[in-house]
Amino acid sequence: MLKKLYKRINDTRGERSATENYKWLRENRRSFSAFAESIDQALWRESETVARRITEAADARLREVEYDLGGGGVYPLLYFITRLMRPTVVVETGVAAGYSSAAFLEALEANAHGELYSSDFPYFRIPDPERYIGIVVDDSVKHRWHLYVEGDENNLRAIVDEVPAIDLFHYDSDKSYSGREQAWDQVRARLASNAVVLFDDIQDNSFFMDFVGREGREDWYVFEFNDKYIGLVGTLKRE
């Protein structure tokens, strides 16, 4: 926890200022629903339906929990991408209550193919914290789930050693610049040649902007969701 606090105070904000980063994000943002519909309208409708079901089930379950475990991200898009790509291995960081995990797992189950490897760390200052990680994930899809709870540095090392290749990587944990860099350095050698990579909350610093520039990537997208931004790198196509 002290290490995390130190990062927040002393971590770099990136090669660009916050103003420059926000300007770039606003200039390049796209509607993720329009983007998905342009690829497969019927599948996007399915994704919205499943997302509503996840939300309703999660709301009911979380009403029984006395702690605030946070909300969900752009999980309709995560479901859509997973159904479209039919990945064998999905890796995510940052589980929390498990909205994104649920979306991935529901999509993998619908595909009847693939496994999810999730990295998280137990909630701080909550009794018996591990029981709340991924609490909204339905038991029926957990047979495709591998959950690691020793923090990204340890978890990603173990996951990379276990999987043959990563087809889809979703980063939603330590939002510091160095946290993103460290995770990328750990997984990049294990990414499949056609892997899709997503970074959440890219408004926090200029990592994503700097990243696509340094890597010379042209296959990137910025989506806005609830006043936050998500960055995607890769080409989406049906497998």
XYZ file of C-alpha atoms in Angstrom:
239
model
C 0.000 0.000 0.000
C 2.874 2.411 0.823
C 4.427 1.631 -2.544
C 1.134 2.471 -4.261
C 0.819 5.777 -2.404
C 4.413 6.665 -3.267
C 3.662 6.063 -6.947
C 0.624 8.322 -6.868
C 2.642 11.171 -5.397
C 5.895 10.783 -7.331
C 4.995 8.995 -10.551
C 5.558 10.683 -13.904
C 2.508 12.059 -15.715
C 4.066 11.227 -19.069
C 5.632 13.028 -21.979
C 2.652 15.358 -22.406
C 0.838 17.638 -19.989
C -2.618 16.803 -18.673
C -4.038 19.548 -20.886
C -2.342 18.153 -23.985
C -3.487 14.638 -23.135
C -7.137 15.640 -22.654
C -7.068 17.638 -25.877
C -5.706 14.628 -27.770
C -8.302 12.310 -26.230
C -11.185 14.630 -27.076
C -9.952 15.070 -30.640
C -9.639 11.319 -31.197
C -12.571 9.893 -29.214
C -15.128 7.679 -30.896
C -18.458 6.216 -29.864
C -17.815 2.605 -28.866
C -21.421 1.655 -29.655
C -21.187 3.101 -33.177
C -17.809 1.417 -33.591
C -19.207 -1.986 -32.555
C -22.324 -1.600 -34.701
C -20.175 -0.847 -37.752
C -18.523 -4.257 -37.287
C -21.494 -6.452 -36.338
C -24.813 -4.845 -35.433
C -26.512 -8.059 -34.303
C -23.607 -8.976 -32.039
C -23.647 -5.509 -30.487
C -27.328 -5.918 -29.677
C -26.504 -9.230 -28.009
C -23.716 -7.519 -26.076
C -26.085 -4.836 -24.784
C -28.604 -7.477 -23.703
C -26.003 -9.509 -21.811
C -24.588 -6.339 -20.229
C -28.024 -5.410 -18.895
C -28.369 -8.892 -17.420
C -24.944 -8.602 -15.769
C -25.879 -5.189 -14.368
C -29.186 -6.389 -12.933
C -27.612 -9.460 -11.320
C -24.705 -7.406 -9.968
C -26.997 -4.749 -8.511
C -28.985 -7.420 -6.684
C -25.854 -9.067 -5.316
C -24.141 -5.843 -4.285
C -27.173 -4.661 -2.363
C -26.298 -7.413 0.112
C -22.741 -6.078 0.575
C -22.119 -3.285 3.072
C -18.960 -2.044 1.336
C -18.547 0.061 -1.794
C -16.728 -2.208 -4.237
C -16.834 0.186 -7.162
C -18.742 0.025 -10.419
C -18.158 -1.491 -13.809
C -16.308 -0.189 -16.823
C -17.121 -0.523 -20.498
C -18.020 -4.188 -20.144
C -20.545 -4.294 -23.033
C -17.590 -3.605 -25.343
C -15.470 -6.247 -23.593
C -18.194 -8.830 -24.177
C -18.485 -7.765 -27.823
C -14.747 -7.992 -28.484
C -14.484 -11.407 -26.842
C -17.415 -12.830 -28.786
C -16.042 -11.396 -32.010
C -12.427 -12.524 -31.571
C -13.077 -15.927 -29.986
C -9.780 -15.695 -28.025
C -8.183 -18.707 -26.405
C -6.519 -16.669 -23.655
C -7.817 -13.431 -22.140
C -5.756 -11.668 -19.468
C -7.090 -8.814 -17.357
C -5.774 -6.774 -14.453
C -8.040 -5.164 -11.875
C -11.027 -7.353 -11.016
C -12.692 -5.496 -8.106
C -16.366 -6.535 -7.943
C -15.960 -8.342 -11.257
C -18.101 -6.608 -13.884
C -15.416 -6.923 -16.563
C -14.593 -10.464 -15.480
C -18.268 -11.374 -15.787
C -18.424 -9.911 -19.300
C -15.343 -11.811 -20.415
C -16.515 -15.080 -18.890
C -20.054 -14.816 -20.263
C -18.598 -14.221 -23.733
C -16.149 -17.114 -23.447
C -18.998 -19.364 -22.328
C -21.116 -18.257 -25.290
C -18.145 -19.037 -27.534
C -17.698 -22.416 -25.800
C -13.996 -21.653 -26.011
C -11.272 -19.860 -24.063
C -10.015 -19.095 -20.544
C -9.749 -15.892 -18.484
C -6.679 -15.142 -16.349
C -7.299 -12.307 -13.897
C -4.860 -10.352 -11.741
C -5.985 -8.502 -8.642
C -5.054 -7.673 -5.064
C -7.467 -7.941 -2.107
C -9.340 -4.823 -1.030
C -7.628 -2.736 1.622
C -9.253 -2.368 5.068
C -12.111 -4.806 4.432
C -12.447 -7.927 6.613
C -11.895 -11.169 4.677
C -11.236 -9.155 1.500
C -10.625 -12.011 -0.935
C -14.257 -13.112 -0.748
C -15.317 -9.866 -2.440
C -13.027 -10.115 -5.471
C -15.216 -10.890 -8.465
C -18.330 -11.186 -6.324
C -20.664 -10.391 -9.231
C -19.338 -13.255 -11.406
C -21.907 -16.025 -11.772
C -20.849 -19.467 -10.573
C -21.909 -21.035 -13.879
C -18.985 -19.465 -15.777
C -16.231 -19.727 -13.170
C -14.894 -22.976 -14.629
C -13.142 -20.842 -17.268
C -11.589 -18.500 -14.681
C -8.093 -18.416 -13.199
C -7.839 -15.763 -10.478
C -4.499 -14.543 -9.078
C -4.512 -12.238 -6.034
C -0.895 -11.350 -5.215
C -0.657 -8.078 -7.149
C 0.155 -7.459 -10.804
C 3.915 -7.797 -10.542
C 3.660 -11.328 -9.155
C 0.445 -12.317 -10.900
C 1.463 -11.338 -14.415
C 4.759 -13.143 -14.046
C 2.891 -16.326 -13.099
C 0.304 -15.914 -15.859
C 2.889 -15.282 -18.568
C 4.719 -18.424 -17.493
C 1.501 -20.443 -17.734
C -0.157 -19.373 -20.994
C 1.132 -20.058 -24.531
C 0.006 -16.670 -25.909
C -2.287 -13.799 -24.898
C -4.986 -12.991 -27.438
C -6.743 -10.219 -25.504
C -5.228 -8.077 -22.732
C -7.258 -5.634 -20.638
C -5.440 -3.352 -18.193
C -7.551 -1.797 -15.433
C -5.463 -1.839 -12.238
C -2.623 0.485 -11.148
C -3.326 3.599 -13.217
C 0.101 5.138 -12.632
C 2.327 5.655 -15.653
C 4.959 3.270 -14.299
C 2.299 0.698 -13.389
C 1.125 0.596 -17.001
C 4.703 0.452 -18.279
C 5.569 -2.413 -15.955
C 2.516 -4.436 -16.972
C 3.189 -3.844 -20.668
C 6.823 -4.901 -20.287
C 5.683 -8.113 -18.589
C 3.121 -9.200 -21.164
C 4.322 -7.839 -24.493
C 6.552 -10.813 -25.360
C 3.646 -13.210 -24.754
C 1.082 -11.346 -26.879
C -0.206 -13.141 -29.954
C 0.623 -11.491 -33.275
C -3.011 -10.397 -33.677
C -3.628 -9.543 -30.014
C -5.974 -6.741 -28.988
C -4.926 -4.608 -25.997
C -7.111 -2.251 -23.955
C -6.114 0.313 -21.324
C -8.764 1.851 -19.061
C -8.738 5.394 -17.639
C -6.195 6.736 -20.095
C -7.152 10.274 -19.058
C -5.081 9.827 -15.876
C -1.784 10.408 -17.689
C -0.409 10.418 -21.244
C 0.748 6.787 -21.223
C -1.560 5.667 -24.042
C -0.789 8.689 -26.190
C 2.949 8.197 -25.662
C 2.619 4.432 -26.121
C 1.022 4.465 -29.575
C 3.581 7.045 -30.665
C 6.597 5.113 -29.376
C 5.325 1.823 -30.782
C 4.490 3.398 -34.129
C 0.964 1.973 -33.951
C -1.736 3.144 -36.324
C -4.362 0.571 -35.297
C -5.560 2.403 -32.180
C -8.851 3.840 -30.961
C -10.011 6.064 -28.113
C -13.498 5.584 -26.649
C -15.292 7.776 -24.121
C -17.363 6.115 -21.396
C -18.960 7.929 -18.433
C -16.529 10.869 -18.715
C -13.555 8.525 -18.815
C -11.490 7.241 -21.715
C -10.485 3.765 -22.880
C -7.685 3.070 -25.354
C -7.661 0.078 -27.713
C -4.798 -1.166 -29.857
C -5.286 -3.865 -32.477
C -7.535 -4.845 -35.351
C -10.942 -6.285 -34.555
C -12.198 -8.978 -36.884
C -14.263 -12.102 -36.538
C -12.241 -15.271 -36.069
